[in-house]
PDB file of C-alpha atoms in Angstrom:
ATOM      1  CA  UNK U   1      45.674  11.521 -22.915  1.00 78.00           C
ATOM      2  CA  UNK U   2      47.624   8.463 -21.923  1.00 85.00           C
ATOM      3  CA  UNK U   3      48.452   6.740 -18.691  1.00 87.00           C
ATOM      4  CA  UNK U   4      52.094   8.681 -19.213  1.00 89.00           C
ATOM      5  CA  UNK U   5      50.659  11.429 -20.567  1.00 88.00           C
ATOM      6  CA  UNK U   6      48.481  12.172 -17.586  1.00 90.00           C
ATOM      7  CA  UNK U   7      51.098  11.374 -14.875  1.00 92.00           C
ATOM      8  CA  UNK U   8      53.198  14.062 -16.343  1.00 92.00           C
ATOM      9  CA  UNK U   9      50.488  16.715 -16.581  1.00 92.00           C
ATOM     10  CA  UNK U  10      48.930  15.942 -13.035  1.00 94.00           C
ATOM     11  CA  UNK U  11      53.086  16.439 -11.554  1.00 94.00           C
ATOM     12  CA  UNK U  12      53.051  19.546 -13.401  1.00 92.00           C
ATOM     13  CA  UNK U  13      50.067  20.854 -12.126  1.00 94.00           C
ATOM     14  CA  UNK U  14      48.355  19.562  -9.099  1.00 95.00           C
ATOM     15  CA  UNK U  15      50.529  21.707  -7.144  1.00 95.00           C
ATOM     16  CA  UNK U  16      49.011  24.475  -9.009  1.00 94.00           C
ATOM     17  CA  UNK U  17      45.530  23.651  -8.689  1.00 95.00           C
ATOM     18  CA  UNK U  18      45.836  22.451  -4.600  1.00 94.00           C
ATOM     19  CA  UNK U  19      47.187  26.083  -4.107  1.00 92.00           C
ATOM     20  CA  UNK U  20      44.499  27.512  -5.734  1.00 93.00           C
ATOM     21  CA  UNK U  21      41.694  25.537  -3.805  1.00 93.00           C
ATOM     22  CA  UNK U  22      43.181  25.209  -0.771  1.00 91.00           C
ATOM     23  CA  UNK U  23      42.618  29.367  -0.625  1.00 88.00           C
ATOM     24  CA  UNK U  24      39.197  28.818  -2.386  1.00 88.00           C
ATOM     25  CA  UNK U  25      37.971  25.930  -0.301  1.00 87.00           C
ATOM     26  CA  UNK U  26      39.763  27.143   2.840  1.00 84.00           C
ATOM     27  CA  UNK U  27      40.937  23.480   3.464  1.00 87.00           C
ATOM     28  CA  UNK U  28      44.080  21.481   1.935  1.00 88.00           C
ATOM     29  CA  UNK U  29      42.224  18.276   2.324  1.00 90.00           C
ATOM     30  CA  UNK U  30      39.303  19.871   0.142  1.00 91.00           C
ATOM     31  CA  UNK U  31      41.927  20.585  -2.137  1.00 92.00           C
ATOM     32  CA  UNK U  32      43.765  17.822  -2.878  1.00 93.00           C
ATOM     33  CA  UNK U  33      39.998  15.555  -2.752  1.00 94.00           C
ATOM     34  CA  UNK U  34      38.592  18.474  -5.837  1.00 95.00           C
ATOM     35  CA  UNK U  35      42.153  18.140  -7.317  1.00 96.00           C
ATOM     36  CA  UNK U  36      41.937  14.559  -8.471  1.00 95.00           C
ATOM     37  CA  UNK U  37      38.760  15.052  -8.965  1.00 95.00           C
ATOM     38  CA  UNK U  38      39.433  17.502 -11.565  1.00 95.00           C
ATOM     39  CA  UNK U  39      41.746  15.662 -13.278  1.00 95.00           C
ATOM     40  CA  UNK U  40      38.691  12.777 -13.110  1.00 95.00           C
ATOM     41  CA  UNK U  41      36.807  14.502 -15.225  1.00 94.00           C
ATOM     42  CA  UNK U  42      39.239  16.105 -17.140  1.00 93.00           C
ATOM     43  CA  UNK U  43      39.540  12.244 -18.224  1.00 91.00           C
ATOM     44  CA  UNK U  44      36.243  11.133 -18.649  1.00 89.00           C
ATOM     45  CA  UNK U  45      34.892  14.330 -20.779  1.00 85.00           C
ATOM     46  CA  UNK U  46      37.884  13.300 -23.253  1.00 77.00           C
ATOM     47  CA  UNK U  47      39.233  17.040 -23.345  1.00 75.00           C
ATOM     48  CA  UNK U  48      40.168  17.095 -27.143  1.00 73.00           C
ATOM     49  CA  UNK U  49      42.935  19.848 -27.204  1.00 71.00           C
ATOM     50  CA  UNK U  50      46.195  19.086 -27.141  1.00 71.00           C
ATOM     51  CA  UNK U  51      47.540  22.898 -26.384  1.00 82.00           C
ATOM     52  CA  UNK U  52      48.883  22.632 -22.434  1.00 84.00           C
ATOM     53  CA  UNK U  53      47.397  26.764 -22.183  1.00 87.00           C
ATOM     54  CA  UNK U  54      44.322  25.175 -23.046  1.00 88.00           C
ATOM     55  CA  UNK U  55      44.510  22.481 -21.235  1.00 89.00           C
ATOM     56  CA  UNK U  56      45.871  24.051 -18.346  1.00 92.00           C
ATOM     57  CA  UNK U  57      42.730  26.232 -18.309  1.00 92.00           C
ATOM     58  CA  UNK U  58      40.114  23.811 -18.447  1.00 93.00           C
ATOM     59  CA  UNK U  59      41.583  22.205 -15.318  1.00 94.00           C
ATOM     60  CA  UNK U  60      41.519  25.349 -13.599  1.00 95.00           C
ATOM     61  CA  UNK U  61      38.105  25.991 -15.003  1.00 94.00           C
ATOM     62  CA  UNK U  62      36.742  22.482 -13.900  1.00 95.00           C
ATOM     63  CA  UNK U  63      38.128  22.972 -10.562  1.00 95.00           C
ATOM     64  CA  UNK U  64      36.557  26.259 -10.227  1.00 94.00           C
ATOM     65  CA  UNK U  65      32.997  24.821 -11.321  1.00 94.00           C
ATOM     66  CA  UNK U  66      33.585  22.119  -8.451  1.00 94.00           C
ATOM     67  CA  UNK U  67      34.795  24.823  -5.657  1.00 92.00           C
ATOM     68  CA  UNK U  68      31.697  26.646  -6.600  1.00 90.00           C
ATOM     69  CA  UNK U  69      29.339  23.784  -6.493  1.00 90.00           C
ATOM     70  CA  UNK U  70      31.164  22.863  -3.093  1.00 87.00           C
ATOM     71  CA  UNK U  71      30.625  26.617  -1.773  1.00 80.00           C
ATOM     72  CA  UNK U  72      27.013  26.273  -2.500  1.00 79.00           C
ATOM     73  CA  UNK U  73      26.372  23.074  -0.688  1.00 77.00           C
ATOM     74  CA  UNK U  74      28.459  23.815   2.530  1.00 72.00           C
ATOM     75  CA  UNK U  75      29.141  27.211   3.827  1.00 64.00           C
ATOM     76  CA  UNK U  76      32.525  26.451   5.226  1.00 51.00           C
ATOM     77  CA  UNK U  77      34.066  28.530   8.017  1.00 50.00           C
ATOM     78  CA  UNK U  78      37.166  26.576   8.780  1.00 47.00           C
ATOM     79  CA  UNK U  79      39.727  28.875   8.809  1.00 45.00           C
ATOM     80  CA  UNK U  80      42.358  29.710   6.052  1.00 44.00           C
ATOM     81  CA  UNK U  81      45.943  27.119   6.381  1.00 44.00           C
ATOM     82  CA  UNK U  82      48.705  29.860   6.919  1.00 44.00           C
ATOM     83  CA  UNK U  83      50.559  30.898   3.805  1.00 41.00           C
ATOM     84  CA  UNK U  84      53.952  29.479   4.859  1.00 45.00           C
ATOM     85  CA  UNK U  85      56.635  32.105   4.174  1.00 43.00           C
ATOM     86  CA  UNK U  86      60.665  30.406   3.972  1.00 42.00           C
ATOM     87  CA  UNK U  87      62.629  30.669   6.974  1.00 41.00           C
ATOM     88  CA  UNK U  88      64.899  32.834   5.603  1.00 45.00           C
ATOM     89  CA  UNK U  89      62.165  35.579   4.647  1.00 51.00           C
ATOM     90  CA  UNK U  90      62.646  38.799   6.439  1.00 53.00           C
ATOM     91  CA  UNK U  91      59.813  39.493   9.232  1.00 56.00           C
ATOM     92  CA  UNK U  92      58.475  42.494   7.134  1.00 55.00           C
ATOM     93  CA  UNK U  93      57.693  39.420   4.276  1.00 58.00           C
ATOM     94  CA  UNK U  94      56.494  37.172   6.804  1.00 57.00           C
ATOM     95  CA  UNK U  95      54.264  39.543   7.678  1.00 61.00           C
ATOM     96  CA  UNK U  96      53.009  40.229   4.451  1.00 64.00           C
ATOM     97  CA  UNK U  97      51.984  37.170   4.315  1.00 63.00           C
ATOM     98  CA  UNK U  98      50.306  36.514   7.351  1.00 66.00           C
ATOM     99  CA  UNK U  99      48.196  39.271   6.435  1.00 77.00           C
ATOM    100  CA  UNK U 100      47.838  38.444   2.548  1.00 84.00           C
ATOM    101  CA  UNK U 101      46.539  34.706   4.364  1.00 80.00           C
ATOM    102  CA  UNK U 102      43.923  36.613   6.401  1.00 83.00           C
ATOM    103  CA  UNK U 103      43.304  39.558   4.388  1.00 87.00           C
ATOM    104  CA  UNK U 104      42.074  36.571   1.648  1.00 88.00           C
ATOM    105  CA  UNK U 105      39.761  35.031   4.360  1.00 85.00           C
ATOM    106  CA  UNK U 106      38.130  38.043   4.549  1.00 87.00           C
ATOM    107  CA  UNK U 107      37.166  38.536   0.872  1.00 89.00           C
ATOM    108  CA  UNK U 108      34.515  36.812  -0.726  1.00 88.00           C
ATOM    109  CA  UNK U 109      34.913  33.424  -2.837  1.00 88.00           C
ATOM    110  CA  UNK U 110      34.692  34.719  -6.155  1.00 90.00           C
ATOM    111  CA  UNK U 111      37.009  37.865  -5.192  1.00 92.00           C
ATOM    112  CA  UNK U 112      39.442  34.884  -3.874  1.00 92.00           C
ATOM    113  CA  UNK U 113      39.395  33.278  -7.168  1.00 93.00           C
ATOM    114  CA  UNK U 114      39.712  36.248  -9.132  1.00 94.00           C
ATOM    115  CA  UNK U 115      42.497  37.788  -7.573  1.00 93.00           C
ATOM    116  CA  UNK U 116      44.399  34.883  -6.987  1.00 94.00           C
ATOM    117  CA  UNK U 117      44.286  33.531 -10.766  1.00 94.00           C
ATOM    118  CA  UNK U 118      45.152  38.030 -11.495  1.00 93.00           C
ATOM    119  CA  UNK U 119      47.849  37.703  -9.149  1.00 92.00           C
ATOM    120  CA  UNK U 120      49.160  34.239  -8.327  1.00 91.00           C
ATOM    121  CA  UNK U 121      48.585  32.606 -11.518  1.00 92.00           C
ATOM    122  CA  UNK U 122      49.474  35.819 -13.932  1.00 91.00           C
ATOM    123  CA  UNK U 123      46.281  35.108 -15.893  1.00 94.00           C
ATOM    124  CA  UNK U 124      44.759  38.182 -17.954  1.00 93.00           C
ATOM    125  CA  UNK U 125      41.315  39.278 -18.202  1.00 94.00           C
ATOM    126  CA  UNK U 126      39.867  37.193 -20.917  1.00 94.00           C
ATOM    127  CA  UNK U 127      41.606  33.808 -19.397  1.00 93.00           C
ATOM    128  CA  UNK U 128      39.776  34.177 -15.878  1.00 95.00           C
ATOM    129  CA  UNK U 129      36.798  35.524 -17.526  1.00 95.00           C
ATOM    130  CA  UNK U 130      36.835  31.944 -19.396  1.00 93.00           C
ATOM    131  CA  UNK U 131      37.954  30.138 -15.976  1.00 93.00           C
ATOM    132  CA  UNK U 132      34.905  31.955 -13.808  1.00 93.00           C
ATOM    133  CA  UNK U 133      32.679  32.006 -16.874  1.00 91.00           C
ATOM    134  CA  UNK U 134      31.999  35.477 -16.688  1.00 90.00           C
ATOM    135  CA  UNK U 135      32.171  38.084 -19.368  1.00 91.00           C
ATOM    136  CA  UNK U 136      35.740  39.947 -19.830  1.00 91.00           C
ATOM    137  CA  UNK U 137      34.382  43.570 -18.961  1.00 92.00           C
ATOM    138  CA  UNK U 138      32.935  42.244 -15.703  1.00 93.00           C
ATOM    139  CA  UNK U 139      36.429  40.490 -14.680  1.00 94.00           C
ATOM    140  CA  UNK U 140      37.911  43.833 -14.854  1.00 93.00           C
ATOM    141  CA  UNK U 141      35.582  45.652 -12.867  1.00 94.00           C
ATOM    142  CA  UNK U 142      35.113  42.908 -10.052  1.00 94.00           C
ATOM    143  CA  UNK U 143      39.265  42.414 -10.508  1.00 93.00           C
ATOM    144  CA  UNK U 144      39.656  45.998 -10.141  1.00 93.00           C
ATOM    145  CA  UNK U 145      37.051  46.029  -6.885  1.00 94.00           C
ATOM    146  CA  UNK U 146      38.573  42.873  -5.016  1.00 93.00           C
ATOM    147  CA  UNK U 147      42.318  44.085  -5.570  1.00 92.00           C
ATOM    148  CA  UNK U 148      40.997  47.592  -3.568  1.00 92.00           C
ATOM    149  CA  UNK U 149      39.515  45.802  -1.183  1.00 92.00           C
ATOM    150  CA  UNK U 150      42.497  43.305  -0.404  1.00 91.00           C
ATOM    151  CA  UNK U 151      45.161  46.522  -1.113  1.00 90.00           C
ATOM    152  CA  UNK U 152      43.275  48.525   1.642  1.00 90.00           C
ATOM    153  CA  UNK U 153      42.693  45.305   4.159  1.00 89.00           C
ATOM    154  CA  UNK U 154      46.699  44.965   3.219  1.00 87.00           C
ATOM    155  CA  UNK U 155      47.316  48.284   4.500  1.00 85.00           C
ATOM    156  CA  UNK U 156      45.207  48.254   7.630  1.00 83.00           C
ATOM    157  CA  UNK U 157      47.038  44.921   8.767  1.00 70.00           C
ATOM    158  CA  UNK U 158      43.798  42.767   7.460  1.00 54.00           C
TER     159      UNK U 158
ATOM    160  CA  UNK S   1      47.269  50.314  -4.195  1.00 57.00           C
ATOM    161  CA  UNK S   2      48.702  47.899  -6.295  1.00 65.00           C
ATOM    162  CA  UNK S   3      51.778  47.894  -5.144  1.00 81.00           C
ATOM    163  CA  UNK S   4      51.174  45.954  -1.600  1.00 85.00           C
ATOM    164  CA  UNK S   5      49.159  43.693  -3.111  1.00 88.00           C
ATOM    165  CA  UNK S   6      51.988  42.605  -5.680  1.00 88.00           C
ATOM    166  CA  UNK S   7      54.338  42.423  -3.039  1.00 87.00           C
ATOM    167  CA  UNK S   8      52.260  40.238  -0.858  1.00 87.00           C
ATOM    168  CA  UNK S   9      51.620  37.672  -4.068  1.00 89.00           C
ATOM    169  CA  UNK S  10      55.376  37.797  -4.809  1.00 87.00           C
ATOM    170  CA  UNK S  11      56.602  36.540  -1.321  1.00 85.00           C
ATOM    171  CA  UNK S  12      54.361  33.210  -1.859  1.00 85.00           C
ATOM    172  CA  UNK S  13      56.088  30.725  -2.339  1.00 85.00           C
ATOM    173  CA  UNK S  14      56.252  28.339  -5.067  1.00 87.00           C
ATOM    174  CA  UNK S  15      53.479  25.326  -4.847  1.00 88.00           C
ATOM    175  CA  UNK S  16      54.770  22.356  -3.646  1.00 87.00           C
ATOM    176  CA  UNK S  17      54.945  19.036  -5.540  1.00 88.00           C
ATOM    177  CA  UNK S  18      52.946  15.953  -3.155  1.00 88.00           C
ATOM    178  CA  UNK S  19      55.641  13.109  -3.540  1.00 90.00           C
ATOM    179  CA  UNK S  20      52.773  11.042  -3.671  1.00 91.00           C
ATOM    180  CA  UNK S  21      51.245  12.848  -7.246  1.00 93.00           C
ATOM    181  CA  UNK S  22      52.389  10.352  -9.320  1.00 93.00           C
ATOM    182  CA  UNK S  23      50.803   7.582  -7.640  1.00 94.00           C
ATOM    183  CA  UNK S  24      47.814   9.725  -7.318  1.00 94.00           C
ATOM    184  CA  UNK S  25      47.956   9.950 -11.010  1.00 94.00           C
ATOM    185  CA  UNK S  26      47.857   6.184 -11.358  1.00 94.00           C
ATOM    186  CA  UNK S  27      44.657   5.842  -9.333  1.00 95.00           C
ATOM    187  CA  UNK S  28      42.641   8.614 -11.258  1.00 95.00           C
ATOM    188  CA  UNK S  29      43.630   7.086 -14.772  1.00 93.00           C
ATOM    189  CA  UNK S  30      42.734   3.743 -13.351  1.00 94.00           C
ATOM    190  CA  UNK S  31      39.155   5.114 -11.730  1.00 93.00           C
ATOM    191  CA  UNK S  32      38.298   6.483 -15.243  1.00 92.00           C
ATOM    192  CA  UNK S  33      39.271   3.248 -17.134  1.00 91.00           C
ATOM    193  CA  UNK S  34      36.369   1.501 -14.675  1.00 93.00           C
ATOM    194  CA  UNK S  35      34.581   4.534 -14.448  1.00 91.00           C
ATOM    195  CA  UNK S  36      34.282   4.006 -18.935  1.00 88.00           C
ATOM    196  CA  UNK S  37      33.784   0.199 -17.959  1.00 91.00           C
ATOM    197  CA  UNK S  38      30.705   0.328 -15.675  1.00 90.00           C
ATOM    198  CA  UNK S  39      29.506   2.971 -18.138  1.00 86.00           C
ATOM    199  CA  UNK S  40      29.522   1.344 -21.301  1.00 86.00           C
ATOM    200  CA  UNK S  41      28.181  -2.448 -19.241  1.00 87.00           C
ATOM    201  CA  UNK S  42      25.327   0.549 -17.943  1.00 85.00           C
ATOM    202  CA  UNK S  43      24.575   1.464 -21.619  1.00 87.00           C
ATOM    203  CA  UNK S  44      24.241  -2.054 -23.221  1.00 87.00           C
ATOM    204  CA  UNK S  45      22.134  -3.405 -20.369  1.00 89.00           C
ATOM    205  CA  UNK S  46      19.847  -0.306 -20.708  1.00 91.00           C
ATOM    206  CA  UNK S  47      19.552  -1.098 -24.532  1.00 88.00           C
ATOM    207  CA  UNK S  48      19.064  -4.939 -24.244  1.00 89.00           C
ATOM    208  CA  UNK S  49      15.947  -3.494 -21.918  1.00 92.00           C
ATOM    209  CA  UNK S  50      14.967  -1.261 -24.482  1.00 91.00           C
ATOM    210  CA  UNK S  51      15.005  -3.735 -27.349  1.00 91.00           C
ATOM    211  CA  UNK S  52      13.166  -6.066 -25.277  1.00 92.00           C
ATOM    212  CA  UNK S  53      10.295  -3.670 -24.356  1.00 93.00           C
ATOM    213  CA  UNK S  54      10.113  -2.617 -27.884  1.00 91.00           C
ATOM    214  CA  UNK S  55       9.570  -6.481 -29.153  1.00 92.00           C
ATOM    215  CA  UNK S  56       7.054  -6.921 -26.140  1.00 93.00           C
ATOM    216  CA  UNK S  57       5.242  -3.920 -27.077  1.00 93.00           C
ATOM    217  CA  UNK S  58       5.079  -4.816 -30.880  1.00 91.00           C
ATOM    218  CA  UNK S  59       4.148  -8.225 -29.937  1.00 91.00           C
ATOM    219  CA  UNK S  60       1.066  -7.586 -27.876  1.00 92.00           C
ATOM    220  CA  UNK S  61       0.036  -3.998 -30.208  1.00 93.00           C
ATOM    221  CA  UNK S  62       0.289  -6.097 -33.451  1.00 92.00           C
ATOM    222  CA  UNK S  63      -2.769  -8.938 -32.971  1.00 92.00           C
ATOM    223  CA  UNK S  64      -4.552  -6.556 -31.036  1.00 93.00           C
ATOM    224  CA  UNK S  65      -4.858  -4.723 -34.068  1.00 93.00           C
ATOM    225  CA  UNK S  66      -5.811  -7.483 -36.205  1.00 92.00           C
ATOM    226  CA  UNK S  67      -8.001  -9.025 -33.535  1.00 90.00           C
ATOM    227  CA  UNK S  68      -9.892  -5.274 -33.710  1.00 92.00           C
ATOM    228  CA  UNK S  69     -10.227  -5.573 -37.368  1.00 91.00           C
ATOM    229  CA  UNK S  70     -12.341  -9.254 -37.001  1.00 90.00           C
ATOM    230  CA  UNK S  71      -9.391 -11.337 -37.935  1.00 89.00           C
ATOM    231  CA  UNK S  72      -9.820 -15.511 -37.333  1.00 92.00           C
ATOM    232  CA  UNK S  73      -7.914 -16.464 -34.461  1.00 90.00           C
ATOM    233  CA  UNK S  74      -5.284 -18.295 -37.105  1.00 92.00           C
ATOM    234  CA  UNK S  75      -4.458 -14.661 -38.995  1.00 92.00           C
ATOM    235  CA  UNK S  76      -3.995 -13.143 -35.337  1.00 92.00           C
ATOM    236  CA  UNK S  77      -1.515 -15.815 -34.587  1.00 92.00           C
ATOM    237  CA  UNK S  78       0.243 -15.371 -38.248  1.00 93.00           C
ATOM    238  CA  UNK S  79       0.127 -11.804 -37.261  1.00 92.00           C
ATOM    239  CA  UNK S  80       1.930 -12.320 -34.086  1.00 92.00           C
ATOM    240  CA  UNK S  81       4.434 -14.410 -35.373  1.00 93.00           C
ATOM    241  CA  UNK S  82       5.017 -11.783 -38.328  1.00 93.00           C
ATOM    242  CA  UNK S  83       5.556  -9.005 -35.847  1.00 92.00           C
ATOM    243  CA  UNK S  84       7.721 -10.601 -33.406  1.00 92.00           C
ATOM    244  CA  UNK S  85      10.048 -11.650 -36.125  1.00 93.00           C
ATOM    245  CA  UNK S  86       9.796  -8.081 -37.447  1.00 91.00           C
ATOM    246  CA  UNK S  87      10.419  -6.658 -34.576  1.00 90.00           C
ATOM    247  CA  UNK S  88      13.716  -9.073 -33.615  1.00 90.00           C
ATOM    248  CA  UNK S  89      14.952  -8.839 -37.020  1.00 89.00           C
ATOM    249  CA  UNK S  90      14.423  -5.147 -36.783  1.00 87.00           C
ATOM    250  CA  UNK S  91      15.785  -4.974 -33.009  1.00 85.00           C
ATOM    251  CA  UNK S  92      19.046  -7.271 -34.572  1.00 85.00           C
ATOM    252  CA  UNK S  93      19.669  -4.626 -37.482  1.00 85.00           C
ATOM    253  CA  UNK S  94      19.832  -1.690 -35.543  1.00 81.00           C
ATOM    254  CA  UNK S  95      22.489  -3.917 -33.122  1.00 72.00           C
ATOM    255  CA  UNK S  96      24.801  -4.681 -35.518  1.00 69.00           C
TER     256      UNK S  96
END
């Protein structure tokens, strides 16, 4: 990876990854500090690949590793940034999503992680079971157990 | 069950690009370039160390050894000399 080469890919997908640990790490500033740091390693362990999937997923999976390593250090209870809805959503959205932001809070950080790469990121079993670095049949069981859990903290308004 | 929770991801909206990304960019690339720097001056210091303890060690081992086996003081010093320019030419060999 170039100087180029890695300006393009961090455009492309920083946003991605400070979404993704800004609901891990409950903090935007803890995001965007493991983001670069991400792509800091990404650099120095010389990822060979040149597939973007691939490469895509070894981002995610080293920011994952340093989320978790973060978790296990501090216990952080700063509460969850609001999931900003557009203006022009309809209240019943905007409520949604109030409630998706504090229905989240309320799970646990590997049920955060899996549902949001499930859900937000559209990744399948075997992807997040590489990501989490847990085996495929357990991603669909804990999947399947954290989507209940936020469905029915949904339903009852978090 | 499903359903709400597919509706709730849907409504999020898109992640936002940081206008500052691209300059962020520039600093990580830069931070690994020094990062490999500092890394590689760690690595070469640590083996100049290494070859220097090794020649030290062979240097003081070698007439021990031939002072243990009653060699005259003038084969002890031959000996020295022989393993200290083993031991550089050996340390130089493995450099290059």
């Amino acid at each position: 990876v170039n100087e180029a080469e890695l300006e393009a890919l961090y455009c492309a997908l920083a946003p991605r990854l400070r979404r993704y640990l800004a609901r891990l790490c409950r903090s935007d500033a803890v995001a965007e500090e493991l983001v670069q740091e991400a792509f800091f390693r990404f650099l120095r362990t010389g990822f060979p690949g040149s597939d973007e999937e691939e490469r895509t997923r070894y981002l995610f999976t080293i920011a994952t590793n340093l989320a978790r390593n973060r978790w296990s250090r501090h216990r952080e209870h700063a509460p969850l940034e609001s999931v900003t809805a557009s203006a022009c959503d309809p209240a019943e959205q905007l409520h949604l999503a109030v409630d998706l932001n504090t229905a989240l809070d309320k799970l646990g950080p590997r049920e955060r992680a899996l549902v949001w790469l499930a859900c937000a990121e559209g990744y399948d079993h075997q992807d997040i079971a590489r990501i989490l670095g847990v085996g495929r049949a357990s991603v669909r069981v804990l999947l399947f157990r954290a989507r209940r859990k936020l469905a029915s903290l949904l339903e009852t308004g978090s | 069950m499903n359903d709400i929770v597919d509706r709730a991801f849907a409504i999020l909206p898109p992640p936002i690009p940081n206008p500052g990304d691209a300059a962020a960019a520039r600093r990580i690339w830069l931070r690994a370039r020094i990062a490999a720097i500092v890394e590689d001056s760690r690595i070469e210091r640590l083996r100049a160390n290494s070859d220097v303890l090794t020649i030290a060690a062979l240097d003081a081992i070698a007439p021990l050894v031939a002072f243990a086996f009653g060699a005259p003081p003038l084969a002890v010093l031959a000996v020295f000399v022989a393993a200290h320019a083993a031991a550089s030419f050996g340390v130089l060999q493995a450099g290059s």
